CSV table of C-alpha atoms and ligand atoms in Angstrom, one decimal:
chain,number,residue,atom,x,y,z
A,477,MET,CA,27.9,50.4,68.0
A,478,ASN,CA,24.8,51.1,70.0
A,479,TYR,CA,21.3,49.8,69.3
A,480,VAL,CA,18.0,51.7,69.6
A,481,SER,CA,14.4,50.8,69.3
A,482,THR,CA,12.2,51.6,66.3
A,483,ARG,CA,9.7,53.0,68.8
A,484,GLY,CA,12.3,55.2,70.5
A,485,GLN,CA,11.5,54.2,74.1
A,486,VAL,CA,14.5,52.1,75.0
A,487,GLU,CA,17.8,53.5,76.3
A,488,PRO,CA,20.7,52.8,73.8
A,489,LEU,CA,22.0,49.3,74.3
A,490,GLU,CA,25.3,47.6,73.4
A,491,PHE,CA,25.3,44.6,71.0
A,492,GLN,CA,25.2,41.9,73.7
A,493,GLN,CA,22.4,43.6,75.6
A,494,ALA,CA,20.4,43.9,72.3
A,495,VAL,CA,20.9,40.2,71.6
A,496,MET,CA,19.6,39.3,75.1
A,497,MET,CA,16.6,41.7,74.9
A,498,GLY,CA,15.3,40.2,71.6
A,499,LEU,CA,12.1,42.1,71.1
A,500,ALA,CA,12.6,45.7,72.3
A,501,ASP,CA,11.0,46.3,75.7
A,502,ASP,CA,8.8,49.0,74.2
A,503,GLY,CA,7.4,46.6,71.7
A,504,GLY,CA,9.5,47.8,68.8
A,505,LEU,CA,12.5,46.2,67.1
A,506,LEU,CA,16.2,46.9,67.9
A,507,ILE,CA,18.3,48.4,65.1
A,508,PRO,CA,21.9,49.7,64.9
A,509,GLU,CA,22.3,53.4,65.6
A,510,HIS,CA,23.9,53.8,62.2
A,511,ILE,CA,24.7,51.7,59.2
A,512,PRO,CA,28.4,51.5,58.4
A,513,ASP,CA,29.6,52.2,54.8
A,514,VAL,CA,32.2,49.7,53.6
A,515,ARG,CA,32.6,50.8,50.0
A,516,ASP,CA,36.3,51.5,50.6
A,517,ARG,CA,37.1,47.9,51.4
A,518,LEU,CA,35.1,45.8,49.0
A,519,ASP,CA,38.2,44.6,47.1
A,520,ALA,CA,39.8,43.4,50.2
A,521,TRP,CA,36.5,41.7,51.4
A,522,GLY,CA,36.1,40.0,48.1
A,523,ALA,CA,39.2,37.9,48.8
A,524,LEU,CA,38.0,36.6,52.2
A,525,ASP,CA,36.6,33.1,52.9
A,526,TYR,CA,33.3,32.8,54.7
A,527,PRO,CA,34.5,32.9,58.3
A,528,ALA,CA,36.9,35.8,57.6
A,529,LEU,CA,34.2,37.8,55.8
A,530,ALA,CA,31.8,37.1,58.7
A,531,GLY,CA,34.4,38.4,61.1
A,532,ALA,CA,34.8,41.6,59.0
A,533,VAL,CA,31.1,42.3,58.8
A,534,LEU,CA,30.2,41.3,62.4
A,535,ARG,CA,33.1,43.3,63.9
A,536,LEU,CA,31.5,46.5,62.8
A,537,PHE,CA,28.3,45.7,64.8
A,538,THR,CA,29.7,43.9,67.8
A,539,THR,CA,32.0,46.6,69.2
A,540,ASP,CA,31.4,45.4,72.8
A,541,MET,CA,33.1,42.1,72.0
A,542,PRO,CA,36.9,41.4,71.9
A,543,ALA,CA,37.8,40.5,68.3
A,544,ASP,CA,39.4,37.2,69.4
A,545,ASP,CA,36.2,36.1,71.1
A,546,LEU,CA,34.1,36.9,68.1
A,547,ASP,CA,36.5,35.0,65.8
A,548,ARG,CA,36.2,32.0,68.1
A,549,LEU,CA,32.4,32.1,68.0
A,550,ILE,CA,32.5,32.4,64.2
A,551,GLU,CA,34.8,29.4,64.0
A,552,ALA,CA,32.5,27.4,66.3
A,553,SER,CA,29.5,28.3,64.2
A,554,TYR,CA,30.9,28.0,60.6
A,555,GLY,CA,34.0,25.9,60.9
A,556,GLU,CA,32.6,22.4,60.6
A,557,THR,CA,28.8,22.6,60.9
A,558,PHE,CA,28.2,23.4,57.2
A,559,GLU,CA,29.1,20.9,54.5
A,560,PRO,CA,31.0,21.6,52.2
A,561,ASP,CA,30.6,25.4,52.8
A,562,VAL,CA,28.2,27.9,54.4
A,563,ALA,CA,26.9,29.6,51.3
A,564,PRO,CA,28.0,28.2,48.0
A,565,VAL,CA,26.8,29.7,44.7
A,566,VAL,CA,26.0,27.4,41.8
A,567,ARG,CA,25.1,28.2,38.2
A,568,VAL,CA,21.7,27.0,37.0
A,569,GLY,CA,21.1,28.0,33.4
A,570,GLU,CA,21.1,31.8,33.2
A,571,LEU,CA,20.7,32.2,36.9
A,572,PHE,CA,22.8,31.7,40.0
A,573,VAL,CA,21.5,30.0,43.1
A,574,LEU,CA,22.8,30.8,46.5
A,575,GLU,CA,22.5,27.5,48.4
A,576,LEU,CA,21.8,28.3,52.1
A,577,TRP,CA,20.7,24.8,53.1
A,578,HIS,CA,24.1,23.2,53.9
A,579,GLY,CA,23.7,23.4,57.7
A,580,PRO,CA,22.5,20.8,60.2
A,581,THR,CA,18.8,21.2,59.7
A,582,MET,CA,18.9,22.1,56.0
A,583,SER,CA,17.4,25.6,55.8
A,584,PHE,CA,18.9,29.0,55.7
A,585,LYS,CA,17.9,29.5,59.4
A,586,ASP,CA,20.9,27.5,60.5
A,587,VAL,CA,23.3,30.2,59.3
A,588,ALA,CA,22.0,32.7,61.9
A,589,LEU,CA,20.9,30.2,64.6
A,590,GLN,CA,24.2,28.4,64.9
A,591,LEU,CA,25.8,31.8,65.6
A,592,LEU,CA,23.0,32.9,67.9
A,593,GLY,CA,23.4,29.7,70.0
A,594,ASN,CA,27.1,30.3,70.4
A,595,LEU,CA,26.4,34.0,71.2
A,596,PHE,CA,23.9,33.2,73.9
A,597,GLU,CA,26.2,30.7,75.5
A,598,TYR,CA,29.1,33.1,75.4
A,599,ILE,CA,27.2,36.0,76.9
A,600,LEU,CA,25.7,33.8,79.7
A,601,ALA,CA,29.1,32.3,80.6
A,602,ARG,CA,30.5,35.8,81.1
A,603,GLY,CA,27.5,37.1,83.0
A,604,GLY,CA,27.0,34.0,85.0
A,605,GLY,CA,23.3,33.8,84.2
A,606,ARG,CA,20.8,31.4,82.7
A,607,MET,CA,18.2,32.0,80.0
A,608,ASN,CA,15.0,30.4,78.7
A,609,ILE,CA,14.5,30.7,74.9
A,610,LEU,CA,10.8,30.8,74.0
A,611,GLY,CA,10.0,30.3,70.4
A,612,ALA,CA,7.1,29.6,68.0
A,613,THR,CA,7.6,27.8,64.7
A,614,SER,CA,5.6,26.9,61.7
A,615,GLY,CA,8.5,24.7,60.5
A,616,ASP,CA,12.2,25.5,60.0
A,617,THR,CA,12.9,28.0,62.8
A,618,GLY,CA,12.1,25.4,65.4
A,619,SER,CA,14.6,22.7,64.3
A,620,ALA,CA,17.3,25.3,63.5
A,621,ALA,CA,16.9,27.0,66.9
A,622,ILE,CA,16.8,23.7,68.8
A,623,CYS,CA,19.9,22.5,67.0
A,624,GLY,CA,21.7,25.8,67.9
A,625,ALA,CA,20.7,25.6,71.6
A,626,ARG,CA,20.8,21.8,72.4
A,627,GLY,CA,23.2,20.8,75.1
A,628,ARG,CA,24.4,24.3,75.8
A,629,ASP,CA,25.2,25.5,79.4
A,630,GLY,CA,22.8,27.9,80.9
A,631,ILE,CA,20.1,27.6,78.2
A,632,ASP,CA,16.7,25.9,78.2
A,633,ILE,CA,14.7,26.1,75.0
A,634,PHE,CA,10.9,25.9,74.8
A,635,MET,CA,9.7,25.6,71.2
A,636,MET,CA,6.0,25.7,70.4
A,637,HIS,CA,4.5,24.3,67.2
A,638,PRO,CA,0.9,23.9,66.2
A,639,ALA,CA,-0.1,20.3,67.0
A,640,GLY,CA,-0.6,18.3,63.8
A,641,ARG,CA,0.0,21.3,61.6
A,642,VAL,CA,3.7,21.2,60.8
A,643,SER,CA,4.9,18.6,58.3
A,644,PRO,CA,5.8,15.3,59.8
A,645,ILE,CA,9.5,15.8,58.8
A,646,GLN,CA,9.7,19.2,60.4
A,647,ALA,CA,8.0,17.8,63.6
A,648,ARG,CA,10.5,15.0,63.8
A,649,GLN,CA,13.5,17.3,63.2
A,650,MET,CA,12.5,18.9,66.4
A,651,THR,CA,11.1,16.1,68.6
A,652,THR,CA,13.9,13.7,68.0
A,653,VAL,CA,16.3,16.0,69.8
A,654,LEU,CA,16.3,14.5,73.3
A,655,ASP,CA,18.8,16.7,75.2
A,656,ASP,CA,17.6,17.7,78.7
A,657,ASN,CA,17.5,21.4,77.9
A,658,VAL,CA,15.1,21.0,74.9
A,659,HIS,CA,11.4,21.2,75.5
A,660,ASN,CA,9.1,20.7,72.5
A,661,ILE,CA,5.5,21.9,73.0
A,662,ALA,CA,2.7,21.0,70.6
A,663,VAL,CA,0.0,23.6,71.1
A,664,GLU,CA,-3.6,22.6,70.4
A,665,GLY,CA,-4.0,25.6,68.0
A,666,SER,CA,-2.7,27.3,65.0
A,667,PHE,CA,0.7,28.9,64.3
A,668,ASP,CA,-0.8,32.3,65.0
A,669,ASP,CA,-1.9,31.0,68.4
A,670,CYS,CA,1.6,29.9,69.2
A,671,GLN,CA,3.0,33.3,68.1
A,672,ARG,CA,0.3,35.1,70.2
A,673,ILE,CA,1.3,33.1,73.3
A,674,MET,CA,5.0,33.8,72.7
A,675,LYS,CA,4.4,37.6,72.2
A,676,THR,CA,2.1,37.8,75.3
A,677,LEU,CA,4.7,36.1,77.5
A,678,ALA,CA,7.6,38.1,76.1
A,679,GLY,CA,5.5,41.3,76.5
A,680,ASP,CA,4.9,40.6,80.2
A,681,LEU,CA,8.1,42.3,81.3
A,682,ASP,CA,8.0,41.0,84.8
A,683,PHE,CA,7.8,37.4,83.6
A,684,LYS,CA,10.3,38.1,80.8
A,685,ARG,CA,12.9,39.3,83.4
A,686,ARG,CA,12.2,36.8,86.1
A,687,TYR,CA,12.5,33.9,83.7
A,688,ALA,CA,15.2,35.6,81.5
A,689,LEU,CA,13.2,34.9,78.3
A,690,GLY,CA,15.2,35.2,75.1
A,691,ALA,CA,14.1,35.3,71.4
A,692,VAL,CA,15.3,33.3,68.5
A,693,ASN,CA,12.9,34.5,65.8
A,694,SER,CA,14.0,37.1,63.4
A,695,VAL,CA,13.0,40.0,65.7
A,696,ASN,CA,16.4,39.2,67.3
A,697,TRP,CA,18.9,41.6,65.6
A,698,ALA,CA,21.7,38.9,65.7
A,699,ARG,CA,19.7,36.9,63.2
A,700,VAL,CA,19.5,39.7,60.6
A,701,LEU,CA,23.2,40.5,61.2
A,702,ALA,CA,24.4,37.0,60.6
A,703,GLN,CA,22.5,36.9,57.3
A,704,ILE,CA,24.1,40.1,55.9
A,705,VAL,CA,27.3,38.2,55.4
A,706,TYR,CA,26.1,35.8,52.7
A,707,TYR,CA,24.8,38.6,50.5
A,708,PHE,CA,28.3,40.1,50.3
A,709,LYS,CA,29.7,36.7,49.7
A,710,ALA,CA,27.2,35.9,46.9
A,711,ALA,CA,27.7,39.2,45.2
A,712,PHE,CA,31.5,38.7,45.2
A,713,ASP,CA,31.2,35.2,43.9
A,714,VAL,CA,29.0,36.2,41.0
A,715,GLN,CA,31.1,39.2,40.2
A,716,ARG,CA,34.1,36.9,39.9
A,717,ALA,CA,32.2,34.4,37.8
A,718,THR,CA,30.8,36.9,35.3
A,719,GLY,CA,32.8,40.1,35.5
A,720,ALA,CA,29.6,42.0,36.2
A,721,GLU,CA,29.9,45.1,38.4
A,722,ARG,CA,26.6,44.5,40.3
A,723,VAL,CA,24.2,41.7,40.7
A,724,ARG,CA,20.5,41.3,41.3
A,725,VAL,CA,19.3,39.2,44.3
A,726,CYS,CA,16.0,37.4,44.5
A,727,VAL,CA,14.8,36.4,48.0
A,728,PRO,CA,11.7,34.3,48.8
A,729,THR,CA,10.3,35.9,51.9
A,730,GLY,CA,7.6,35.6,54.6
A,731,ASN,CA,8.7,37.6,57.7
A,732,PHE,CA,10.9,40.0,55.7
A,733,GLY,CA,13.9,38.8,57.7
A,734,ASN,CA,16.1,37.3,55.1
A,735,ILE,CA,15.5,40.1,52.6
A,736,LEU,CA,16.0,42.8,55.2
A,737,ALA,CA,19.5,41.4,55.7
A,738,ALA,CA,20.0,41.9,51.9
A,739,TRP,CA,18.7,45.5,52.3
A,740,TYR,CA,21.3,46.2,55.0
A,741,ALA,CA,24.0,44.8,52.8
A,742,VAL,CA,22.9,47.2,50.0
A,743,GLN,CA,23.0,50.2,52.4
A,744,MET,CA,26.5,49.2,53.5
A,745,GLY,CA,27.6,49.2,49.9
A,746,ALA,CA,27.4,45.6,48.7
A,747,PRO,CA,27.5,45.4,44.9
A,748,ILE,CA,23.8,44.6,44.5
A,749,SER,CA,21.7,46.7,42.2
A,750,ARG,CA,18.2,45.3,42.9
A,751,LEU,CA,16.3,43.2,45.4
A,752,ILE,CA,13.6,41.0,43.9
A,753,LEU,CA,11.1,40.0,46.6
A,754,ALA,CA,9.1,36.8,46.1
A,755,THR,CA,6.1,35.7,48.1
A,756,ASN,CA,3.7,32.8,47.8
A,757,GLU,CA,-0.1,33.6,47.8
A,758,ASN,CA,0.4,35.4,51.1
A,759,ASP,CA,1.4,38.4,49.1
A,760,ILE,CA,1.1,41.3,51.4
A,761,LEU,CA,4.8,42.3,50.9
A,762,ALA,CA,4.6,41.9,47.1
A,763,ARG,CA,1.6,44.1,47.0
A,764,PHE,CA,3.3,46.6,49.2
A,765,PHE,CA,6.3,46.9,46.9
A,766,ASN,CA,4.1,47.3,43.9
A,767,THR,CA,1.6,49.8,45.3
A,768,GLY,CA,2.9,51.3,48.5
A,769,GLN,CA,-0.1,49.9,50.4
A,770,TYR,CA,0.6,47.4,53.2
A,771,ALA,CA,-2.8,45.8,53.8
A,772,LEU,CA,-3.6,42.7,55.7
A,773,GLY,CA,-5.3,39.7,53.9
A,774,SER,CA,-6.2,36.3,55.3
A,775,VAL,CA,-3.6,33.6,55.6
A,776,HIS,CA,-3.5,30.9,52.9
A,777,GLU,CA,-2.0,27.5,53.4
A,778,THR,CA,0.5,27.0,50.6
A,779,LEU,CA,3.2,24.5,49.4
A,780,ALA,CA,5.8,26.9,51.0
A,781,PRO,CA,4.5,27.0,54.6
A,782,ALA,CA,7.5,28.9,56.1
A,783,MET,CA,6.2,31.9,54.1
A,784,ASP,CA,2.5,31.5,55.1
A,785,ILE,CA,2.6,34.8,57.0
A,786,GLN,CA,0.6,38.0,56.8
A,787,VAL,CA,2.1,40.3,59.3
A,788,ALA,CA,5.9,40.4,58.6
A,789,SER,CA,7.5,41.1,61.9
A,790,ASN,CA,10.7,42.6,60.4
A,791,PHE,CA,8.8,45.0,58.1
A,792,GLU,CA,8.8,47.5,61.0
A,793,ARG,CA,12.6,47.8,60.7
A,794,TYR,CA,12.3,48.7,57.0
A,795,LEU,CA,9.4,51.1,57.6
A,796,TYR,CA,11.4,52.9,60.3
A,797,TYR,CA,14.1,53.8,57.7
A,798,LYS,CA,11.4,54.6,55.1
A,799,LEU,CA,10.0,57.2,57.6
A,800,ASP,CA,13.5,58.8,57.9
A,801,GLY,CA,14.1,57.2,61.3
A,802,ASP,CA,11.2,59.2,62.9
A,803,ASP,CA,10.0,56.9,65.8
A,804,ARG,CA,6.9,59.0,66.3
A,805,ARG,CA,5.8,58.7,62.7
A,806,LEU,CA,6.5,55.0,62.9
A,807,GLN,CA,4.5,54.6,66.1
A,808,ALA,CA,1.6,56.4,64.4
A,809,ARG,CA,1.8,54.2,61.3
A,810,MET,CA,1.9,51.0,63.4
A,811,ALA,CA,-1.0,52.1,65.5
A,812,GLU,CA,-2.9,52.9,62.3
A,813,PHE,CA,-2.0,49.4,61.0
A,814,SER,CA,-3.3,47.7,64.2
A,815,ARG,CA,-6.5,49.7,64.0
A,816,THR,CA,-7.3,49.4,60.3
A,817,GLY,CA,-5.2,46.5,59.0
A,818,SER,CA,-3.6,48.8,56.5
A,819,LEU,CA,-1.0,51.5,56.0
A,820,MET,CA,0.3,53.5,53.1
A,821,VAL,CA,3.8,54.7,52.0
A,822,GLU,CA,3.6,57.1,49.1
A,823,PRO,CA,5.1,55.8,45.8
A,824,GLU,CA,8.2,57.6,44.7
A,825,ARG,CA,6.7,58.0,41.2
A,826,PRO,CA,3.1,58.0,40.2
A,827,GLY,CA,2.0,54.5,39.4
A,828,GLY,CA,5.2,53.0,40.8
A,829,GLY,CA,6.3,51.3,43.9
A,830,PRO,CA,7.5,52.9,47.1
A,831,ASP,CA,11.1,51.9,46.7
A,832,PRO,CA,13.0,51.7,43.3
A,833,LEU,CA,15.5,49.2,44.9
A,834,PHE,CA,12.8,46.6,45.0
A,835,GLU,CA,10.9,44.6,42.5
A,836,ALA,CA,8.3,42.1,43.7
A,837,GLY,CA,6.0,39.3,42.7
A,838,ALA,CA,4.0,36.4,44.1
A,839,ALA,CA,3.8,32.8,43.1
A,840,THR,CA,0.6,30.7,43.1
A,841,ARG,CA,0.4,27.0,43.8
A,842,ASP,CA,0.6,26.3,40.1
A,843,ASP,CA,3.6,28.7,39.7
A,844,ILE,CA,5.4,26.8,42.4
A,845,LEU,CA,4.8,23.4,41.0
A,846,ALA,CA,5.7,24.6,37.5
A,847,ALA,CA,8.9,26.2,38.6
A,848,ILE,CA,10.1,23.1,40.4
A,849,ARG,CA,9.3,21.0,37.3
A,850,ARG,CA,10.8,23.4,34.8
A,851,CYS,CA,14.0,23.9,36.8
A,852,HIS,CA,14.4,20.1,37.2
A,853,ASP,CA,13.5,19.3,33.5
A,854,GLN,CA,15.7,21.9,32.0
A,855,TYR,CA,18.7,21.8,34.3
A,856,GLY,CA,18.4,18.7,36.4
A,857,TYR,CA,18.4,20.9,39.5
A,858,LEU,CA,15.9,20.4,42.3
A,859,ILE,CA,14.6,23.4,44.2
A,860,ASP,CA,12.3,23.4,47.3
A,861,PRO,CA,8.9,25.1,47.1
A,862,HIS,CA,10.1,28.2,48.9
A,863,THR,CA,13.0,28.7,46.5
A,864,ALA,CA,10.6,27.9,43.7
A,865,CYS,CA,8.6,31.1,44.6
A,866,GLY,CA,11.8,33.1,43.9
A,867,TYR,CA,12.6,31.1,40.7
A,868,SER,CA,9.1,31.6,39.4
A,869,VAL,CA,9.0,35.4,40.1
A,870,VAL,CA,12.5,35.9,38.5
A,871,THR,CA,11.8,33.9,35.4
A,872,SER,CA,8.4,35.6,34.8
A,873,LEU,CA,9.6,39.2,35.3
A,874,VAL,CA,9.6,41.5,32.4
A,875,PRO,CA,13.1,42.8,31.8
A,876,ALA,CA,13.6,45.1,34.7
A,877,GLY,CA,14.7,48.6,35.3
A,878,VAL,CA,13.9,50.6,32.2
A,879,GLY,CA,13.6,54.2,33.3
A,880,GLU,CA,14.2,53.3,37.0
A,881,ALA,CA,16.8,54.7,39.2
A,882,GLY,CA,20.1,53.1,38.3
A,883,GLY,CA,19.1,52.6,34.7
A,884,PRO,CA,18.5,49.4,32.8
A,885,ASP,CA,19.8,46.4,34.7
A,886,ASP,CA,18.3,43.4,32.8
A,887,THR,CA,21.8,42.4,31.7
A,888,GLU,CA,23.0,42.0,35.3
A,889,PRO,CA,23.3,38.5,36.6
A,890,THR,CA,20.7,37.4,39.1
A,891,VAL,CA,21.1,35.2,42.2
A,892,VAL,CA,18.1,33.4,43.6
A,893,VAL,CA,18.4,32.5,47.3
A,894,ALA,CA,17.7,28.8,48.0
A,895,THR,CA,16.3,28.8,51.5
A,896,ALA,CA,15.8,25.0,52.1
A,897,HIS,CA,16.8,21.6,50.9
A,898,PRO,CA,14.1,20.0,48.7
A,899,ALA,CA,14.2,16.8,50.8
A,900,LYS,CA,12.4,18.8,53.6
A,901,PHE,CA,9.3,19.0,51.3
A,902,PRO,CA,9.1,15.6,49.5
A,903,ASP,CA,5.3,15.9,48.9
A,904,ALA,CA,5.6,19.1,46.9
A,905,ILE,CA,8.5,17.6,44.9
A,906,ARG,CA,6.5,14.5,44.2
A,907,GLU,CA,3.5,16.5,43.1
A,908,ALA,CA,5.6,18.7,40.8
A,909,THR,CA,7.8,16.0,39.2
A,910,GLY,CA,5.8,12.9,39.6
A,911,ALA,CA,8.7,11.2,41.2
A,912,ASP,CA,10.0,10.6,44.7
A,913,ILE,CA,13.4,12.2,44.1
A,914,ALA,CA,13.8,14.6,47.1
A,915,ARG,CA,15.7,12.3,49.5
A,916,HIS,CA,18.4,12.9,52.0
A,917,PRO,CA,19.9,10.3,54.3
A,918,GLN,CA,19.6,12.6,57.3
A,919,ILE,CA,15.9,13.0,56.7
A,920,ASP,CA,15.3,9.3,56.1
A,921,ALA,CA,17.1,8.5,59.4
A,922,LEU,CA,14.6,10.5,61.4
A,923,ALA,CA,11.9,7.9,60.9
A,924,ASP,CA,13.3,5.4,63.4
A,925,LYS,CA,14.3,7.8,66.2
A,926,PRO,CA,12.5,8.1,69.5
A,927,THR,CA,10.8,11.5,70.1
A,928,ARG,CA,9.8,13.7,73.1
A,929,CYS,CA,7.1,16.4,73.1
A,930,VAL,CA,4.4,17.6,75.4
A,931,THR,CA,1.0,18.6,74.2
A,932,LEU,CA,-0.6,21.7,75.8
A,933,ASP,CA,-3.9,23.4,75.5
A,934,ASN,CA,-4.1,26.6,73.4
A,935,ASP,CA,-3.8,28.7,76.5
A,936,ILE,CA,-1.2,31.2,77.6
A,937,GLU,CA,-1.4,30.1,81.3
A,938,ALA,CA,-0.8,26.5,80.4
A,939,VAL,CA,2.5,27.4,78.6
A,940,ARG,CA,3.5,29.8,81.4
A,941,LYS,CA,2.9,27.0,84.0
A,942,PHE,CA,4.9,24.5,81.9
A,943,ILE,CA,7.9,26.9,81.8
A,944,ILE,CA,7.7,27.6,85.5
A,945,ASP,CA,7.4,23.9,86.5
A,946,THR,CA,10.2,22.9,84.2
A,947,VAL,CA,12.8,25.4,85.2
A,948,GLY,CA,11.7,25.6,88.9
B,1006,PLP,C1,11.8,31.0,57.2
B,1006,PLP,C2,11.8,30.6,55.8
B,1006,PLP,C3,11.6,31.5,54.8
B,1006,PLP,C4,11.1,33.0,55.0
B,1006,PLP,O1,12.2,33.7,55.6
B,1006,PLP,P1,11.9,35.2,56.2
B,1006,PLP,O2,13.1,35.6,56.9
B,1006,PLP,O3,10.8,35.0,57.2
B,1006,PLP,O4,11.5,36.0,55.1
B,1006,PLP,C5,11.7,31.1,53.5
B,1006,PLP,N1,12.0,29.8,53.2
B,1006,PLP,C6,12.3,28.9,54.1
B,1006,PLP,C7,12.6,27.5,53.7
B,1006,PLP,C8,12.2,29.3,55.5
B,1006,PLP,O5,12.4,28.4,56.4
């Protein structure tokens, strides 16, 4: 399998090269040259456990890796790091919930970042090189990426977060990791400032090559790839539980990374009839799937901070397919978007959205609190504020599908993706339920641990100098 850039200016790459490149050198995103169709093997796949299914999916996209090596990396990533399982599905009333928070830092980001850490180490060991991961985080990516990279040979990780603007728990999940190769940077600025510094340094191709900069945010194809697996797994589990032929999947989203993996699973032939996209008040994606217009708003701070994003970096991958894989049209649209803050994809039907596969909605602050409270009162099941966006959107949708492609589907079971453990967001849980019930021993234990973190000015050159001085 080869990888190409959405902007068409990068020579085709093999998988391992694509993982190391992260953001495509032409400023686009790397995508597989074609999407495999697996409809002929769904029955066989349905019988596999998580590691075996991961092997079956990943093998199709990692043709430059020996199968034994891939299996070893999967075993190292998923064998013992998730308790009791990587992606269990539980029943909550009429709905199913796909719990993706059983990893070491308790968000879905662990599923991809455990694998990515192992992949980086494997590729470096064979090529004899070193790399420096540079990341920016508003919360969960940082701790999951640090956990995936800590103590690994050949890797240093530099993780920027906005000083004083991530939750105390999220900050401690990062800064209590004291391995020599982990460098936490608190930037005196906002998350957008951190992301701008990261993009500027990664876009300086001389610097990127000299310091072997790698990416752990969801522009890295390996992250999307790892996430495809659990959509197959969830669909199979719900099929087994209900006898339904197809299922609907609801994904709370910010950067369009997690739901893009679901989209790839659908294209490959996963038994999923519909994708329900849920945002918080930063609703650019929900508006897009309802109107066809992708138009920038201003960023709101919400109870679901990992989704406080306006420009969804992975949207470019989706848009590329929507424009029939025409990199020139894509470049023109992206240029239009940078110039005007808006772009349009024609709806397929008058008054409809641009893609009948999707439904979309947004949750307000009150919706989030009400969803947490309702789910807890009715079912004794606690959801975090990100998952609550999905829960709120799903439970408020009018029965879907009448007259849409694929026909009425409101009798099909729905899976809501749970993206984080509620104990990561105790304040929102307390506000919703009136009680301090979101606890986890692992989170409580953070309070007494020593921390390490440098604070730097909101300045690209300060971060560049810190990297140079640290790695020599
Ligand atoms: C990162 C994150 C999201 C958003 O995921 P995307 O891939 O950016 O759509 C949602 N919930 C939680 C808890 C997260 O950490």
